[in-house]
Amino acid sequence: MSEDALDLEVITPEAEASPKSLVPKDAADLVSSTSKALTIVFTTGPDPLLEEIEAAVRAHKPDVTTKAGRDEIASLAYKVARWKTSLDDAGKALNAERRRQNEAVDKHRQRIRDHLDELKKEALRPLDAWKKEEQERVNALKASLQALEFSPDLRDAPSGEIAAEIDRIKTIVVDDTWQEFKVEAEIQQARALHSLAELLVKAQKDEADRLELERLRAAEAERQRQEAEAQAAREDAERREREAKEAAARAEKEADEARIRAEREAKESAERAERERQEAEERERAAAERARLAAIEAADAERRRIREEEAAKAAEEARRAADQEHRGEVNREVRSAVAAKAGVSVEQAQRVVIAIVNGEIPHVSIRY
């Protein structure tokens, strides 16, 4: 409804007798209205005039969907305010002329002000409601923008948490329901996904570097262990060889000493009687035989000892190899069980097993 439709006709002398004819086409018309017409309004009551103004206002169909419609609502409210001001000013002017009717005029003025204030509120109510709904809509969209942001704590988070945040933000659909915030939402979503992608690449690289470092440390520890075992084996072999040489030297020395003693006894016995010589010769032969047999037995004993030590070493090495194979089999079974029961990858399960074997997880061990 246009403002022209709300304009009311100017008072004519013929219409002075009817209060309803005192309807202003503009606020300034009231100032030029006749004293008699104004007297009728403020003495008999403004109801007919207020009803006509009220009817004109309520006949207006508010439209908040367009700017022109919203401007029309504001214009209507402004016109009502001007009517109120003009009527109130006209009443003041009439009151100045008619001091004796001051009480009745003031009463009607108050009533006019209150009534038109309420009418103004009524006229603005659709616009106020639209403004409230509009603010709520904007606030809701701004709140939705926050869902496209990610926590700064993710900068040091595992790659799994970062990937989950990427999936969450990707599931947020940015379409026409975002209205004027659509472009901002698209930019913020793209910026967040780009930043998270960079964080994901960095986290995955850091995790891969940690795994490689752990692998290298384990390999170095195994190499040092093997070198230590090889060194111990070499030292043990050298010790056995040294002990064998010392034993052979002692046996040779004892044989030389026995020979010397035998020769000395033989020389002394030559000076004795033939019987004693023959007995001495017999004793010398017997002693030589015993020494020979002792040397043979000592050599046989040393060979047996060396064979037994070599057999014991071979058995120990076989036992260690079997134990290492058994431990590897148990560790693989634990790794498979962790991957199956915990729902993690084989690589993640392997890291858990390594941590348990290295004693990095309190109160947890593998029974072999």
PDB file of C-alpha atoms in Angstrom, residues 73-305:
ATOM      1  CA  ILE A  73       6.905   0.178   6.945  1.00  0.00           C
ATOM      2  CA  ALA A  74       9.398   2.653   8.406  1.00  0.00           C
ATOM      3  CA  SER A  75       7.749   5.486   6.435  1.00  0.00           C
ATOM      4  CA  LEU A  76       4.319   4.529   7.761  1.00  0.00           C
ATOM      5  CA  ALA A  77       5.609   4.537  11.336  1.00  0.00           C
ATOM      6  CA  TYR A  78       7.227   7.919  10.714  1.00  0.00           C
ATOM      7  CA  LYS A  79       3.929   9.304   9.364  1.00  0.00           C
ATOM      8  CA  VAL A  80       2.091   8.036  12.462  1.00  0.00           C
ATOM      9  CA  ALA A  81       4.702   9.768  14.614  1.00  0.00           C
ATOM     10  CA  ARG A  82       4.199  12.972  12.659  1.00  0.00           C
ATOM     11  CA  TRP A  83       0.412  12.672  13.068  1.00  0.00           C
ATOM     12  CA  LYS A  84       0.923  12.239  16.773  1.00  0.00           C
ATOM     13  CA  THR A  85       3.247  15.236  16.969  1.00  0.00           C
ATOM     14  CA  SER A  86       0.978  17.403  14.802  1.00  0.00           C
ATOM     15  CA  LEU A  87      -2.183  16.523  16.746  1.00  0.00           C
ATOM     16  CA  ASP A  88      -0.367  17.016  20.010  1.00  0.00           C
ATOM     17  CA  ASP A  89       0.950  20.387  18.861  1.00  0.00           C
ATOM     18  CA  ALA A  90      -2.539  21.329  17.653  1.00  0.00           C
ATOM     19  CA  GLY A  91      -3.920  20.406  21.057  1.00  0.00           C
ATOM     20  CA  LYS A  92      -1.303  22.535  22.735  1.00  0.00           C
ATOM     21  CA  ALA A  93      -2.254  25.467  20.555  1.00  0.00           C
ATOM     22  CA  LEU A  94      -5.967  24.950  21.272  1.00  0.00           C
ATOM     23  CA  ASN A  95      -5.235  24.579  24.975  1.00  0.00           C
ATOM     24  CA  ALA A  96      -3.446  27.881  24.974  1.00  0.00           C
ATOM     25  CA  GLU A  97      -6.567  29.482  23.540  1.00  0.00           C
ATOM     26  CA  ARG A  98      -8.951  27.561  25.694  1.00  0.00           C
ATOM     27  CA  ARG A  99      -7.368  27.517  29.133  1.00  0.00           C
ATOM     28  CA  ARG A 100     -10.653  26.667  30.718  1.00  0.00           C
ATOM     29  CA  GLN A 101     -10.737  23.367  28.794  1.00  0.00           C
ATOM     30  CA  ASN A 102      -7.099  22.574  29.681  1.00  0.00           C
ATOM     31  CA  GLU A 103      -7.868  19.473  31.744  1.00  0.00           C
ATOM     32  CA  ALA A 104     -10.007  17.841  29.059  1.00  0.00           C
ATOM     33  CA  VAL A 105      -7.507  18.697  26.329  1.00  0.00           C
ATOM     34  CA  ASP A 106      -4.570  17.286  28.323  1.00  0.00           C
ATOM     35  CA  LYS A 107      -6.531  14.121  28.918  1.00  0.00           C
ATOM     36  CA  HIS A 108      -7.180  13.699  25.212  1.00  0.00           C
ATOM     37  CA  ARG A 109      -3.570  14.561  24.389  1.00  0.00           C
ATOM     38  CA  GLN A 110      -2.301  11.842  26.694  1.00  0.00           C
ATOM     39  CA  ARG A 111      -4.741   9.398  25.216  1.00  0.00           C
ATOM     40  CA  ILE A 112      -3.708  10.352  21.693  1.00  0.00           C
ATOM     41  CA  ARG A 113      -0.013   9.981  22.557  1.00  0.00           C
ATOM     42  CA  ASP A 114      -0.475   6.611  24.231  1.00  0.00           C
ATOM     43  CA  HIS A 115      -2.727   5.279  21.515  1.00  0.00           C
ATOM     44  CA  LEU A 116      -0.516   6.403  18.661  1.00  0.00           C
ATOM     45  CA  ASP A 117       2.602   5.180  20.483  1.00  0.00           C
ATOM     46  CA  GLU A 118       1.032   1.725  20.642  1.00  0.00           C
ATOM     47  CA  LEU A 119      -0.069   2.051  17.040  1.00  0.00           C
ATOM     48  CA  LYS A 120       3.494   2.963  16.069  1.00  0.00           C
ATOM     49  CA  LYS A 121       4.771  -0.137  17.891  1.00  0.00           C
ATOM     50  CA  GLU A 122       2.129  -2.205  16.130  1.00  0.00           C
ATOM     51  CA  ALA A 123       3.177  -0.772  12.759  1.00  0.00           C
ATOM     52  CA  LEU A 124       6.862  -1.534  13.487  1.00  0.00           C
ATOM     53  CA  ARG A 125       6.212  -5.017  14.900  1.00  0.00           C
ATOM     54  CA  PRO A 126       6.642  -6.872  11.547  1.00  0.00           C
ATOM     55  CA  LEU A 127       9.881  -4.991  10.870  1.00  0.00           C
ATOM     56  CA  ASP A 128      11.170  -5.627  14.406  1.00  0.00           C
ATOM     57  CA  ALA A 129      10.304  -9.314  14.063  1.00  0.00           C
ATOM     58  CA  TRP A 130      12.119  -9.463  10.723  1.00  0.00           C
ATOM     59  CA  LYS A 131      15.176  -7.744  12.211  1.00  0.00           C
ATOM     60  CA  LYS A 132      15.242 -10.220  15.098  1.00  0.00           C
ATOM     61  CA  GLU A 133      14.936 -13.206  12.761  1.00  0.00           C
ATOM     62  CA  GLU A 134      17.592 -11.726  10.507  1.00  0.00           C
ATOM     63  CA  GLN A 135      19.989 -11.285  13.442  1.00  0.00           C
ATOM     64  CA  GLU A 136      19.343 -14.835  14.634  1.00  0.00           C
ATOM     65  CA  ARG A 137      19.997 -16.144  11.117  1.00  0.00           C
ATOM     66  CA  VAL A 138      23.280 -14.216  10.862  1.00  0.00           C
ATOM     67  CA  ASN A 139      24.363 -15.357  14.345  1.00  0.00           C
ATOM     68  CA  ALA A 140      23.621 -18.995  13.442  1.00  0.00           C
ATOM     69  CA  LEU A 141      25.687 -18.762  10.253  1.00  0.00           C
ATOM     70  CA  LYS A 142      28.564 -17.114  12.117  1.00  0.00           C
ATOM     71  CA  ALA A 143      28.441 -19.903  14.679  1.00  0.00           C
ATOM     72  CA  SER A 144      28.563 -22.429  11.818  1.00  0.00           C
ATOM     73  CA  LEU A 145      31.744 -20.753  10.559  1.00  0.00           C
ATOM     74  CA  GLN A 146      33.459 -21.744  13.797  1.00  0.00           C
ATOM     75  CA  ALA A 147      32.920 -25.414  12.924  1.00  0.00           C
ATOM     76  CA  LEU A 148      35.264 -24.876   9.964  1.00  0.00           C
ATOM     77  CA  GLU A 149      38.124 -23.999  12.321  1.00  0.00           C
ATOM     78  CA  PHE A 150      40.492 -26.545  13.921  1.00  0.00           C
ATOM     79  CA  SER A 151      42.163 -26.569  17.310  1.00  0.00           C
ATOM     80  CA  PRO A 152      45.763 -25.234  17.540  1.00  0.00           C
ATOM     81  CA  ASP A 153      46.537 -28.338  19.641  1.00  0.00           C
ATOM     82  CA  LEU A 154      46.480 -30.391  16.405  1.00  0.00           C
ATOM     83  CA  ARG A 155      49.803 -28.811  15.384  1.00  0.00           C
ATOM     84  CA  ASP A 156      51.578 -31.395  17.601  1.00  0.00           C
ATOM     85  CA  ALA A 157      48.958 -34.175  17.328  1.00  0.00           C
ATOM     86  CA  PRO A 158      49.449 -37.665  15.782  1.00  0.00           C
ATOM     87  CA  SER A 159      48.675 -38.063  12.096  1.00  0.00           C
ATOM     88  CA  GLY A 160      45.551 -40.097  12.917  1.00  0.00           C
ATOM     89  CA  GLU A 161      43.924 -37.210  14.806  1.00  0.00           C
ATOM     90  CA  ILE A 162      44.806 -34.753  12.026  1.00  0.00           C
ATOM     91  CA  ALA A 163      43.329 -37.074   9.378  1.00  0.00           C
ATOM     92  CA  ALA A 164      40.137 -37.407  11.445  1.00  0.00           C
ATOM     93  CA  GLU A 165      39.839 -33.596  11.653  1.00  0.00           C
ATOM     94  CA  ILE A 166      40.288 -33.357   7.860  1.00  0.00           C
ATOM     95  CA  ASP A 167      37.465 -35.878   7.378  1.00  0.00           C
ATOM     96  CA  ARG A 168      35.244 -33.905   9.797  1.00  0.00           C
ATOM     97  CA  ILE A 169      35.731 -30.609   7.978  1.00  0.00           C
ATOM     98  CA  LYS A 170      35.249 -32.282   4.579  1.00  0.00           C
ATOM     99  CA  THR A 171      31.838 -33.575   5.696  1.00  0.00           C
ATOM    100  CA  ILE A 172      30.610 -29.995   6.262  1.00  0.00           C
ATOM    101  CA  VAL A 173      28.608 -29.097   3.156  1.00  0.00           C
ATOM    102  CA  VAL A 174      28.958 -25.480   2.032  1.00  0.00           C
ATOM    103  CA  ASP A 175      25.986 -24.735  -0.212  1.00  0.00           C
ATOM    104  CA  ASP A 176      23.404 -22.012  -0.815  1.00  0.00           C
ATOM    105  CA  THR A 177      22.022 -22.437   2.726  1.00  0.00           C
ATOM    106  CA  TRP A 178      25.048 -20.406   3.888  1.00  0.00           C
ATOM    107  CA  GLN A 179      23.573 -17.474   1.910  1.00  0.00           C
ATOM    108  CA  GLU A 180      25.840 -14.406   2.035  1.00  0.00           C
ATOM    109  CA  PHE A 181      28.423 -16.347   4.124  1.00  0.00           C
ATOM    110  CA  LYS A 182      28.883 -19.011   1.428  1.00  0.00           C
ATOM    111  CA  VAL A 183      32.021 -17.487  -0.100  1.00  0.00           C
ATOM    112  CA  GLU A 184      33.575 -16.862   3.331  1.00  0.00           C
ATOM    113  CA  ALA A 185      32.744 -20.449   4.381  1.00  0.00           C
ATOM    114  CA  GLU A 186      34.284 -21.862   1.190  1.00  0.00           C
ATOM    115  CA  ILE A 187      37.460 -19.822   1.737  1.00  0.00           C
ATOM    116  CA  GLN A 188      37.686 -20.789   5.427  1.00  0.00           C
ATOM    117  CA  GLN A 189      37.068 -24.473   4.657  1.00  0.00           C
ATOM    118  CA  ALA A 190      39.716 -24.489   1.913  1.00  0.00           C
ATOM    119  CA  ARG A 191      42.186 -22.660   4.167  1.00  0.00           C
ATOM    120  CA  ALA A 192      41.589 -25.103   7.040  1.00  0.00           C
ATOM    121  CA  LEU A 193      41.951 -28.167   4.777  1.00  0.00           C
ATOM    122  CA  HIS A 194      45.153 -26.758   3.265  1.00  0.00           C
ATOM    123  CA  SER A 195      46.680 -26.089   6.707  1.00  0.00           C
ATOM    124  CA  LEU A 196      45.623 -29.506   8.006  1.00  0.00           C
ATOM    125  CA  ALA A 197      47.073 -31.198   4.912  1.00  0.00           C
ATOM    126  CA  GLU A 198      50.429 -29.553   5.624  1.00  0.00           C
ATOM    127  CA  LEU A 199      50.224 -30.624   9.284  1.00  0.00           C
ATOM    128  CA  LEU A 200      49.349 -34.189   8.184  1.00  0.00           C
ATOM    129  CA  VAL A 201      52.389 -34.411   5.874  1.00  0.00           C
ATOM    130  CA  LYS A 202      54.657 -33.117   8.664  1.00  0.00           C
ATOM    131  CA  ALA A 203      53.182 -35.504  11.267  1.00  0.00           C
ATOM    132  CA  GLN A 204      53.539 -38.504   8.924  1.00  0.00           C
ATOM    133  CA  LYS A 205      57.157 -37.564   8.160  1.00  0.00           C
ATOM    134  CA  ASP A 206      57.969 -37.165  11.876  1.00  0.00           C
ATOM    135  CA  GLU A 207      56.403 -40.545  12.655  1.00  0.00           C
ATOM    136  CA  ALA A 208      58.293 -42.206   9.789  1.00  0.00           C
ATOM    137  CA  ASP A 209      61.556 -40.638  11.016  1.00  0.00           C
ATOM    138  CA  ARG A 210      60.915 -41.941  14.534  1.00  0.00           C
ATOM    139  CA  LEU A 211      60.251 -45.456  13.228  1.00  0.00           C
ATOM    140  CA  GLU A 212      63.415 -45.375  11.102  1.00  0.00           C
ATOM    141  CA  LEU A 213      65.455 -44.172  14.097  1.00  0.00           C
ATOM    142  CA  GLU A 214      64.073 -46.991  16.237  1.00  0.00           C
ATOM    143  CA  ARG A 215      64.899 -49.506  13.497  1.00  0.00           C
ATOM    144  CA  LEU A 216      68.469 -48.217  13.195  1.00  0.00           C
ATOM    145  CA  ARG A 217      68.935 -48.314  16.964  1.00  0.00           C
ATOM    146  CA  ALA A 218      67.681 -51.900  17.113  1.00  0.00           C
ATOM    147  CA  ALA A 219      69.979 -52.912  14.230  1.00  0.00           C
ATOM    148  CA  GLU A 220      72.966 -51.254  15.919  1.00  0.00           C
ATOM    149  CA  ALA A 221      72.204 -52.986  19.220  1.00  0.00           C
ATOM    150  CA  GLU A 222      72.003 -56.356  17.441  1.00  0.00           C
ATOM    151  CA  ARG A 223      75.299 -55.705  15.637  1.00  0.00           C
ATOM    152  CA  GLN A 224      77.028 -54.820  18.903  1.00  0.00           C
ATOM    153  CA  ARG A 225      75.592 -57.935  20.543  1.00  0.00           C
ATOM    154  CA  GLN A 226      76.856 -60.170  17.757  1.00  0.00           C
ATOM    155  CA  GLU A 227      80.282 -58.538  17.832  1.00  0.00           C
ATOM    156  CA  ALA A 228      80.478 -59.028  21.598  1.00  0.00           C
ATOM    157  CA  GLU A 229      79.569 -62.711  21.244  1.00  0.00           C
ATOM    158  CA  ALA A 230      82.135 -63.181  18.465  1.00  0.00           C
ATOM    159  CA  GLN A 231      84.826 -61.442  20.554  1.00  0.00           C
ATOM    160  CA  ALA A 232      83.996 -63.641  23.545  1.00  0.00           C
ATOM    161  CA  ALA A 233      84.206 -66.747  21.348  1.00  0.00           C
ATOM    162  CA  ARG A 234      87.614 -65.671  19.969  1.00  0.00           C
ATOM    163  CA  GLU A 235      88.950 -64.970  23.442  1.00  0.00           C
ATOM    164  CA  ASP A 236      87.671 -68.339  24.682  1.00  0.00           C
ATOM    165  CA  ALA A 237      89.370 -70.161  21.770  1.00  0.00           C
ATOM    166  CA  GLU A 238      92.612 -68.287  22.399  1.00  0.00           C
ATOM    167  CA  ARG A 239      92.435 -69.197  26.076  1.00  0.00           C
ATOM    168  CA  ARG A 240      91.916 -72.872  25.301  1.00  0.00           C
ATOM    169  CA  GLU A 241      94.783 -72.855  22.800  1.00  0.00           C
ATOM    170  CA  ARG A 242      97.032 -71.148  25.330  1.00  0.00           C
ATOM    171  CA  GLU A 243      96.111 -73.620  28.051  1.00  0.00           C
ATOM    172  CA  ALA A 244      96.760 -76.529  25.657  1.00  0.00           C
ATOM    173  CA  LYS A 245     100.200 -75.202  24.782  1.00  0.00           C
ATOM    174  CA  GLU A 246     101.012 -74.702  28.452  1.00  0.00           C
ATOM    175  CA  ALA A 247      99.881 -78.229  29.249  1.00  0.00           C
ATOM    176  CA  ALA A 248     102.013 -79.626  26.395  1.00  0.00           C
ATOM    177  CA  ALA A 249     105.018 -77.617  27.595  1.00  0.00           C
ATOM    178  CA  ARG A 250     104.542 -78.899  31.119  1.00  0.00           C
ATOM    179  CA  ALA A 251     104.305 -82.472  29.840  1.00  0.00           C
ATOM    180  CA  GLU A 252     107.426 -82.028  27.729  1.00  0.00           C
ATOM    181  CA  LYS A 253     109.282 -80.539  30.679  1.00  0.00           C
ATOM    182  CA  GLU A 254     108.201 -83.375  32.925  1.00  0.00           C
ATOM    183  CA  ALA A 255     109.334 -85.865  30.294  1.00  0.00           C
ATOM    184  CA  ASP A 256     112.714 -84.161  30.020  1.00  0.00           C
ATOM    185  CA  GLU A 257     113.097 -84.155  33.763  1.00  0.00           C
ATOM    186  CA  ALA A 258     112.145 -87.816  33.923  1.00  0.00           C
ATOM    187  CA  ARG A 259     114.653 -88.611  31.179  1.00  0.00           C
ATOM    188  CA  ILE A 260     117.400 -86.755  32.976  1.00  0.00           C
ATOM    189  CA  ARG A 261     116.619 -88.496  36.193  1.00  0.00           C
ATOM    190  CA  ALA A 262     116.620 -91.826  34.428  1.00  0.00           C
ATOM    191  CA  GLU A 263     119.980 -91.145  32.812  1.00  0.00           C
ATOM    192  CA  ARG A 264     121.443 -90.103  36.120  1.00  0.00           C
ATOM    193  CA  GLU A 265     120.136 -93.180  37.846  1.00  0.00           C
ATOM    194  CA  ALA A 266     121.398 -95.320  34.976  1.00  0.00           C
ATOM    195  CA  LYS A 267     124.879 -93.838  35.300  1.00  0.00           C
ATOM    196  CA  GLU A 268     124.921 -94.444  39.054  1.00  0.00           C
ATOM    197  CA  SER A 269     123.594 -97.951  38.703  1.00  0.00           C
ATOM    198  CA  ALA A 270     126.406 -98.797  36.212  1.00  0.00           C
ATOM    199  CA  GLU A 271     128.844 -98.593  39.090  1.00  0.00           C
ATOM    200  CA  ARG A 272     126.829-101.076  41.080  1.00  0.00           C
ATOM    201  CA  ALA A 273     126.783-104.688  40.587  1.00  0.00           C
ATOM    202  CA  GLU A 274     125.519-106.262  37.404  1.00  0.00           C
ATOM    203  CA  ARG A 275     122.404-107.281  39.229  1.00  0.00           C
ATOM    204  CA  GLU A 276     121.752-103.792  40.312  1.00  0.00           C
ATOM    205  CA  ARG A 277     122.545-102.613  36.749  1.00  0.00           C
ATOM    206  CA  GLN A 278     120.084-105.035  35.311  1.00  0.00           C
ATOM    207  CA  GLU A 279     117.490-104.021  37.912  1.00  0.00           C
ATOM    208  CA  ALA A 280     118.241-100.399  37.158  1.00  0.00           C
ATOM    209  CA  GLU A 281     117.883-101.015  33.438  1.00  0.00           C
ATOM    210  CA  GLU A 282     114.607-102.743  34.105  1.00  0.00           C
ATOM    211  CA  ARG A 283     113.385 -99.850  36.202  1.00  0.00           C
ATOM    212  CA  GLU A 284     114.498 -97.419  33.508  1.00  0.00           C
ATOM    213  CA  ARG A 285     112.609 -99.267  30.845  1.00  0.00           C
ATOM    214  CA  ALA A 286     109.573 -99.441  33.104  1.00  0.00           C
ATOM    215  CA  ALA A 287     109.812 -95.711  33.876  1.00  0.00           C
ATOM    216  CA  ALA A 288     110.219 -94.861  30.189  1.00  0.00           C
ATOM    217  CA  GLU A 289     107.188 -96.926  29.343  1.00  0.00           C
ATOM    218  CA  ARG A 290     105.161 -95.242  32.062  1.00  0.00           C
ATOM    219  CA  ALA A 291     106.270 -91.831  30.845  1.00  0.00           C
ATOM    220  CA  ARG A 292     105.340 -92.727  27.276  1.00  0.00           C
ATOM    221  CA  LEU A 293     101.967 -94.032  28.324  1.00  0.00           C
ATOM    222  CA  ALA A 294     101.423 -90.960  30.516  1.00  0.00           C
ATOM    223  CA  ALA A 295     102.258 -88.653  27.630  1.00  0.00           C
ATOM    224  CA  ILE A 296      99.908 -90.534  25.344  1.00  0.00           C
ATOM    225  CA  GLU A 297      97.168 -90.446  27.974  1.00  0.00           C
ATOM    226  CA  ALA A 298      97.737 -86.715  28.583  1.00  0.00           C
ATOM    227  CA  ALA A 299      97.547 -86.011  24.851  1.00  0.00           C
ATOM    228  CA  ASP A 300      94.381 -88.108  24.566  1.00  0.00           C
ATOM    229  CA  ALA A 301      92.857 -86.303  27.556  1.00  0.00           C
ATOM    230  CA  GLU A 302      93.640 -82.895  26.026  1.00  0.00           C
ATOM    231  CA  ARG A 303      92.083 -83.908  22.705  1.00  0.00           C
ATOM    232  CA  ARG A 304      88.990 -85.155  24.539  1.00  0.00           C
ATOM    233  CA  ARG A 305      88.775 -81.879  26.474  1.00  0.00           C
TER     234      ARG A 305
END
